[in-house]
mmCIF file of C-alpha atoms and ligand atoms in Angstrom:
data_model
loop_
_atom_site.group_PDB
_atom_site.id
_atom_site.type_symbol
_atom_site.label_atom_id
_atom_site.label_comp_id
_atom_site.label_asym_id
_atom_site.label_seq_id
_atom_site.Cartn_x
_atom_site.Cartn_y
_atom_site.Cartn_z
ATOM 1 C CA UNK A 20 200.836 21.596 27.473
ATOM 2 C CA UNK A 21 199.958 20.856 23.836
ATOM 3 C CA UNK A 22 199.021 23.851 21.700
ATOM 4 C CA UNK A 23 195.730 25.282 22.782
ATOM 5 C CA UNK A 24 193.593 26.197 19.731
ATOM 6 C CA UNK A 25 190.557 27.542 21.420
ATOM 7 C CA UNK A 26 187.437 26.807 23.524
ATOM 8 C CA UNK A 27 183.702 27.434 23.178
ATOM 9 C CA UNK A 28 180.813 27.608 25.656
ATOM 10 C CA UNK A 29 177.779 25.667 24.879
ATOM 11 C CA UNK A 30 174.387 26.808 26.121
ATOM 12 C CA UNK A 31 174.829 24.237 28.968
ATOM 13 C CA UNK A 32 177.893 26.433 29.978
ATOM 14 C CA UNK A 33 179.870 23.206 29.268
ATOM 15 C CA UNK A 34 183.440 24.288 28.228
ATOM 16 C CA UNK A 35 184.600 22.391 25.219
ATOM 17 C CA UNK A 36 188.239 22.667 24.248
ATOM 18 C CA UNK A 37 188.845 21.782 20.663
ATOM 19 C CA UNK A 38 192.377 20.834 19.615
ATOM 20 C CA UNK A 39 193.999 19.666 16.405
ATOM 21 C CA UNK A 40 196.958 17.387 17.207
ATOM 22 C CA UNK A 41 197.620 16.354 20.902
ATOM 23 C CA UNK A 42 199.565 13.678 22.591
ATOM 24 C CA UNK A 43 196.463 12.406 24.321
ATOM 25 C CA UNK A 44 193.341 14.209 25.227
ATOM 26 C CA UNK A 45 193.679 12.537 28.580
ATOM 27 C CA UNK A 46 196.914 14.182 29.406
ATOM 28 C CA UNK A 47 195.485 17.635 28.365
ATOM 29 C CA UNK A 48 192.275 16.993 30.574
ATOM 30 C CA UNK A 49 194.453 16.141 33.566
ATOM 31 C CA UNK A 50 196.656 19.200 33.046
ATOM 32 C CA UNK A 51 193.564 21.353 32.981
ATOM 33 C CA UNK A 52 191.954 19.620 35.915
ATOM 34 C CA UNK A 53 195.081 20.047 38.089
ATOM 35 C CA UNK A 54 194.975 23.706 37.309
ATOM 36 C CA UNK A 55 191.446 23.863 38.452
ATOM 37 C CA UNK A 56 189.273 23.544 35.509
ATOM 38 C CA UNK A 57 185.539 22.979 36.185
ATOM 39 C CA UNK A 58 183.627 19.617 36.418
ATOM 40 C CA UNK A 59 182.318 18.638 33.014
ATOM 41 C CA UNK A 60 185.242 20.363 30.875
ATOM 42 C CA UNK A 61 185.564 18.530 27.636
ATOM 43 C CA UNK A 62 188.730 18.103 25.623
ATOM 44 C CA UNK A 63 188.261 17.007 21.928
ATOM 45 C CA UNK A 64 191.000 16.451 19.381
ATOM 46 C CA UNK A 65 191.288 15.612 15.700
ATOM 47 C CA UNK A 66 194.150 13.208 16.279
ATOM 48 C CA UNK A 67 196.494 11.866 18.957
ATOM 49 C CA UNK A 68 200.116 11.049 18.868
ATOM 50 C CA UNK A 69 200.209 8.959 22.006
ATOM 51 C CA UNK A 70 196.484 7.976 22.514
ATOM 52 C CA UNK A 71 196.153 5.839 25.634
ATOM 53 C CA UNK A 72 194.057 2.704 25.793
ATOM 54 C CA UNK A 73 193.170 0.327 28.677
ATOM 55 C CA UNK A 74 195.785 -1.975 30.084
ATOM 56 C CA UNK A 75 198.655 0.167 29.019
ATOM 57 C CA UNK A 76 197.856 -0.127 25.264
ATOM 58 C CA UNK A 77 198.203 2.461 22.620
ATOM 59 C CA UNK A 78 195.014 3.806 21.073
ATOM 60 C CA UNK A 79 195.740 4.509 17.303
ATOM 61 C CA UNK A 80 193.796 6.883 15.087
ATOM 62 C CA UNK A 81 194.140 8.623 11.784
ATOM 63 C CA UNK A 82 193.347 12.331 11.702
ATOM 64 C CA UNK A 83 189.589 13.033 11.534
ATOM 65 C CA UNK A 84 188.578 9.334 11.562
ATOM 66 C CA UNK A 85 187.486 9.117 15.154
ATOM 67 C CA UNK A 86 185.671 10.922 17.962
ATOM 68 C CA UNK A 87 188.456 11.434 20.585
ATOM 69 C CA UNK A 88 187.286 13.047 23.708
ATOM 70 C CA UNK A 89 188.102 13.327 27.475
ATOM 71 C CA UNK A 90 185.671 14.558 30.183
ATOM 72 C CA UNK A 91 186.918 16.112 33.255
ATOM 73 C CA UNK A 92 184.911 14.927 36.297
ATOM 74 C CA UNK A 93 184.917 15.903 39.966
ATOM 75 C CA UNK A 94 182.480 13.176 40.979
ATOM 76 C CA UNK A 95 180.323 13.305 43.949
ATOM 77 C CA UNK A 96 180.804 9.608 44.719
ATOM 78 C CA UNK A 97 182.849 7.350 47.138
ATOM 79 C CA UNK A 98 186.220 6.350 45.705
ATOM 80 C CA UNK A 99 184.906 2.716 45.662
ATOM 81 C CA UNK A 100 182.129 3.734 43.273
ATOM 82 C CA UNK A 101 184.326 5.803 40.831
ATOM 83 C CA UNK A 102 184.779 2.706 38.438
ATOM 84 C CA UNK A 103 181.026 2.831 37.886
ATOM 85 C CA UNK A 104 181.562 6.006 35.865
ATOM 86 C CA UNK A 105 183.169 3.920 33.169
ATOM 87 C CA UNK A 106 180.004 1.925 33.030
ATOM 88 C CA UNK A 107 177.935 5.085 32.635
ATOM 89 C CA UNK A 108 180.238 6.140 29.933
ATOM 90 C CA UNK A 109 179.890 2.920 28.120
ATOM 91 C CA UNK A 110 176.025 3.019 28.281
ATOM 92 C CA UNK A 111 176.112 6.662 27.147
ATOM 93 C CA UNK A 112 178.346 5.828 24.161
ATOM 94 C CA UNK A 113 176.158 2.759 23.187
ATOM 95 C CA UNK A 114 173.064 4.912 23.348
ATOM 96 C CA UNK A 115 174.636 7.770 21.423
ATOM 97 C CA UNK A 116 175.788 5.404 18.631
ATOM 98 C CA UNK A 117 172.387 3.893 18.508
ATOM 99 C CA UNK A 118 170.597 7.134 18.297
ATOM 100 C CA UNK A 119 172.773 8.876 15.750
ATOM 101 C CA UNK A 120 173.764 6.009 13.456
ATOM 102 C CA UNK A 121 171.053 3.448 13.880
ATOM 103 C CA UNK A 122 173.512 0.767 14.654
ATOM 104 C CA UNK A 123 172.814 -1.812 17.451
ATOM 105 C CA UNK A 124 175.600 -1.043 19.935
ATOM 106 C CA UNK A 125 176.253 -3.591 22.617
ATOM 107 C CA UNK A 126 178.501 -3.685 25.681
ATOM 108 C CA UNK A 127 181.401 -6.023 26.500
ATOM 109 C CA UNK A 128 182.272 -5.915 30.238
ATOM 110 C CA UNK A 129 183.329 -3.689 31.508
ATOM 111 C CA UNK A 130 183.215 -0.932 28.926
ATOM 112 C CA UNK A 131 183.934 -1.798 25.430
ATOM 113 C CA UNK A 132 181.195 -0.921 22.811
ATOM 114 C CA UNK A 133 180.678 -3.383 20.098
ATOM 115 C CA UNK A 134 178.678 -3.546 16.909
ATOM 116 C CA UNK A 135 178.157 -6.956 15.490
ATOM 117 C CA UNK A 136 180.588 -8.308 17.887
ATOM 118 C CA UNK A 137 183.536 -6.025 17.116
ATOM 119 C CA UNK A 138 184.718 -3.111 18.960
ATOM 120 C CA UNK A 139 183.635 0.271 17.728
ATOM 121 C CA UNK A 140 184.461 2.367 20.823
ATOM 122 C CA UNK A 141 186.711 2.138 23.797
ATOM 123 C CA UNK A 142 186.559 3.972 27.163
ATOM 124 C CA UNK A 143 189.463 4.811 29.473
ATOM 125 C CA UNK A 144 188.633 6.028 33.094
ATOM 126 C CA UNK A 145 191.638 7.419 34.875
ATOM 127 C CA UNK A 146 191.690 8.984 38.246
ATOM 128 C CA UNK A 147 194.143 10.881 40.483
ATOM 129 C CA UNK A 148 193.331 11.809 43.994
ATOM 130 C CA UNK A 149 194.993 14.871 45.357
ATOM 131 C CA UNK A 150 192.760 16.710 47.813
ATOM 132 C CA UNK A 151 189.712 15.269 46.021
ATOM 133 C CA UNK A 152 189.291 12.680 43.209
ATOM 134 C CA UNK A 153 189.753 13.998 39.739
ATOM 135 C CA UNK A 154 188.596 11.601 37.131
ATOM 136 C CA UNK A 155 188.998 11.880 33.419
ATOM 137 C CA UNK A 156 186.652 9.588 31.310
ATOM 138 C CA UNK A 157 188.336 9.138 27.828
ATOM 139 C CA UNK A 158 186.106 7.921 24.929
ATOM 140 C CA UNK A 159 187.366 7.024 21.396
ATOM 141 C CA UNK A 160 184.877 6.085 18.785
ATOM 142 C CA UNK A 161 185.844 4.740 15.357
ATOM 143 C CA UNK A 162 183.845 6.405 12.722
ATOM 144 C CA UNK A 163 185.415 6.654 9.278
ATOM 145 C CA UNK A 164 188.049 3.935 9.363
ATOM 146 C CA UNK A 165 188.029 1.500 6.430
ATOM 147 C CA UNK A 166 190.897 -0.659 7.477
ATOM 148 C CA UNK A 167 192.659 -1.398 10.833
ATOM 149 C CA UNK A 168 196.276 -2.605 11.594
ATOM 150 C CA UNK A 169 196.576 -6.315 11.159
ATOM 151 C CA UNK A 170 196.558 -7.025 14.978
ATOM 152 C CA UNK A 171 193.170 -5.257 15.256
ATOM 153 C CA UNK A 172 191.701 -6.552 11.908
ATOM 154 C CA UNK A 173 189.663 -9.396 13.379
ATOM 155 C CA UNK A 174 188.342 -7.355 16.440
ATOM 156 C CA UNK A 175 187.833 -3.770 15.643
ATOM 157 C CA UNK A 176 185.384 -2.014 13.469
ATOM 158 C CA UNK A 177 183.886 1.450 12.666
ATOM 159 C CA UNK A 178 180.631 3.174 12.039
ATOM 160 C CA UNK A 179 181.325 3.279 8.245
ATOM 161 C CA UNK A 180 182.461 -0.385 7.972
ATOM 162 C CA UNK A 181 179.256 -1.479 9.853
ATOM 163 C CA UNK A 182 176.985 0.601 7.438
ATOM 164 C CA UNK A 183 175.735 2.997 9.995
ATOM 165 C CA UNK A 184 174.574 6.541 9.142
ATOM 166 C CA UNK A 185 177.508 8.760 8.483
ATOM 167 C CA UNK A 186 177.211 10.760 11.674
ATOM 168 C CA UNK A 187 179.525 13.766 12.065
ATOM 169 C CA UNK A 188 181.807 14.034 15.128
ATOM 170 C CA UNK A 189 179.960 17.152 16.452
ATOM 171 C CA UNK A 190 176.420 15.406 16.320
ATOM 172 C CA UNK A 191 177.927 12.208 17.967
ATOM 173 C CA UNK A 192 179.752 14.342 20.584
ATOM 174 C CA UNK A 193 176.468 15.999 21.598
ATOM 175 C CA UNK A 194 174.648 12.779 21.861
ATOM 176 C CA UNK A 195 177.407 11.213 23.912
ATOM 177 C CA UNK A 196 177.605 14.147 26.324
ATOM 178 C CA UNK A 197 174.016 14.437 26.769
ATOM 179 C CA UNK A 198 173.499 10.690 27.646
ATOM 180 C CA UNK A 199 176.605 10.751 29.815
ATOM 181 C CA UNK A 200 175.412 13.713 31.710
ATOM 182 C CA UNK A 201 172.157 11.789 32.556
ATOM 183 C CA UNK A 202 173.832 8.555 33.527
ATOM 184 C CA UNK A 203 176.419 10.167 35.549
ATOM 185 C CA UNK A 204 173.997 12.466 37.525
ATOM 186 C CA UNK A 205 171.653 9.416 38.080
ATOM 187 C CA UNK A 206 174.520 7.526 39.526
ATOM 188 C CA UNK A 207 175.493 10.291 41.796
ATOM 189 C CA UNK A 208 172.054 11.179 42.983
ATOM 190 C CA UNK A 209 170.175 7.856 42.999
ATOM 191 C CA UNK A 210 172.818 5.108 43.072
ATOM 192 C CA UNK A 211 173.830 2.331 40.749
ATOM 193 C CA UNK A 212 170.494 0.403 40.240
ATOM 194 C CA UNK A 213 169.165 2.104 37.054
ATOM 195 C CA UNK A 214 172.552 2.282 35.482
ATOM 196 C CA UNK A 215 173.071 -1.388 36.233
ATOM 197 C CA UNK A 216 169.757 -2.373 34.798
ATOM 198 C CA UNK A 217 170.478 -0.456 31.568
ATOM 199 C CA UNK A 218 174.014 -1.826 31.388
ATOM 200 C CA UNK A 219 172.524 -5.444 31.590
ATOM 201 C CA UNK A 220 169.919 -4.617 28.734
ATOM 202 C CA UNK A 221 172.769 -3.576 26.534
ATOM 203 C CA UNK A 222 175.242 -6.317 27.445
ATOM 204 C CA UNK A 223 176.766 -8.621 24.989
ATOM 205 C CA UNK A 224 178.819 -10.490 27.548
ATOM 206 C CA UNK A 225 175.958 -11.777 29.675
ATOM 207 C CA UNK A 226 175.021 -15.342 28.714
ATOM 208 C CA UNK A 227 178.359 -16.086 27.114
ATOM 209 C CA UNK A 228 181.070 -18.489 28.088
ATOM 210 C CA UNK A 229 184.051 -16.289 28.749
ATOM 211 C CA UNK A 230 187.543 -16.196 30.074
ATOM 212 C CA UNK A 231 188.770 -13.208 32.202
ATOM 213 C CA UNK A 232 192.295 -13.623 33.319
ATOM 214 C CA UNK A 233 192.554 -16.851 35.286
ATOM 215 C CA UNK A 234 188.744 -17.079 35.732
ATOM 216 C CA UNK A 235 186.537 -18.946 33.227
ATOM 217 C CA UNK A 236 182.719 -19.374 33.417
ATOM 218 C CA UNK A 237 179.436 -18.290 31.969
ATOM 219 C CA UNK A 238 178.877 -14.566 32.545
ATOM 220 C CA UNK A 239 175.564 -14.283 34.370
ATOM 221 C CA UNK A 240 175.383 -10.874 36.066
ATOM 222 C CA UNK A 241 176.724 -7.567 36.769
ATOM 223 C CA UNK A 242 177.183 -7.183 40.628
ATOM 224 C CA UNK A 243 176.130 -4.283 42.684
ATOM 225 C CA UNK A 244 179.690 -3.163 42.729
ATOM 226 C CA UNK A 245 180.222 -3.469 39.003
ATOM 227 C CA UNK A 246 182.030 -6.773 39.143
ATOM 228 C CA UNK A 247 181.167 -9.442 36.283
ATOM 229 C CA UNK A 248 179.704 -12.611 37.943
ATOM 230 C CA UNK A 249 180.571 -15.849 36.361
ATOM 231 C CA UNK A 250 178.866 -19.161 36.973
ATOM 232 C CA UNK A 251 181.347 -21.901 37.449
ATOM 233 C CA UNK A 252 180.991 -25.488 38.356
ATOM 234 C CA UNK A 253 181.952 -24.598 42.011
ATOM 235 C CA UNK A 254 179.523 -21.580 42.147
ATOM 236 C CA UNK A 255 179.603 -17.970 41.436
ATOM 237 C CA UNK A 256 182.805 -16.095 40.910
ATOM 238 C CA UNK A 257 183.056 -12.358 40.925
ATOM 239 C CA UNK A 258 185.692 -10.806 38.651
ATOM 240 C CA UNK A 259 186.727 -7.197 39.385
ATOM 241 C CA UNK A 260 189.175 -6.393 36.559
ATOM 242 C CA UNK A 261 190.647 -7.885 33.467
ATOM 243 C CA UNK A 262 189.655 -8.383 29.903
ATOM 244 C CA UNK A 263 187.097 -10.729 28.504
ATOM 245 C CA UNK A 264 189.574 -12.502 26.289
ATOM 246 C CA UNK A 265 187.524 -15.458 24.894
ATOM 247 C CA UNK A 266 183.862 -15.844 24.462
ATOM 248 C CA UNK A 267 181.590 -17.966 22.257
ATOM 249 C CA UNK A 268 178.110 -17.650 21.544
ATOM 250 C CA UNK A 269 175.560 -18.924 24.025
HETATM 251 C C1 LIG B 320 190.394 1.181 25.349
HETATM 252 O O1 LIG B 320 191.524 0.694 25.401
HETATM 253 O O2 LIG B 320 189.411 0.471 24.956
HETATM 254 C C2 LIG B 320 190.142 2.630 25.650
HETATM 255 C C3 LIG B 320 190.518 3.504 24.624
HETATM 256 C C4 LIG B 320 190.236 5.017 25.014
HETATM 257 C C5 LIG B 320 190.691 6.031 23.950
HETATM 258 C C6 LIG B 320 190.266 7.372 24.216
HETATM 259 S S1 LIG B 320 190.639 8.371 22.670
HETATM 260 C C7 LIG B 320 190.255 9.740 23.662
HETATM 261 C C8 LIG B 320 190.990 9.475 25.012
HETATM 262 N N1 LIG B 320 192.329 9.932 24.933
HETATM 263 C C9 LIG B 320 193.137 8.861 25.022
HETATM 264 O O3 LIG B 320 194.376 8.948 25.028
HETATM 265 N N2 LIG B 320 192.459 7.794 25.228
HETATM 266 C C10 LIG B 320 191.066 7.998 25.277
#
């Protein structure tokens, strides 16, 4: 396990493990979860040497520039509903960015957080099912970056680049955790309806002509199971996974 530098208990008895340099907060969170750490345990780091992105990508950061957090979850959900936790995380991050920076954060299906059409935050939901499902929700928010590697220059942004209020990592973390706790508990207790409605109000993808893998069409809805619904000439097509690769304004 990467070096453990210390943990603190918040008034909500949420354990937050704060680390300096790690491979990936996801890896630490899974190690802790497999040793029995409680639901809701948080792992935060200043920088990652092997940050993990969606679809096997690397998630880059420079020390101190980003909020890098993983949340251990022992969800009270059917396995089929676990991916909805990533939608809950996306809504929570968008709300927290909005609240703390004043920026208008929007969602690209399923869980990218955009400001002015560029990605400011990403979410990686990973699960392992041993006796019971363990889920780790990983969140990376770009805060202080002024430049990005060439391959990301056209698509990535940060709170600073967008002129948002210069929120500190701690303040943003608290806002993310509070919002995520609300949406996650709502999903577990009352189902997907409210979360689905909120995701739709924050959606950037809906109404756009998009391509997702082999499917092309106009994104028109988020289905009850979290799929993106495309309107095609032949009718409606549900898309369950993939990246929205191309889109143009409605
Ligand atoms: C994406 O590709 O959009 C998801 C990026 C998720 C990055 C975060 S940073 C904190 C946590 N630890 C990781 O290794 N990845 C996630």
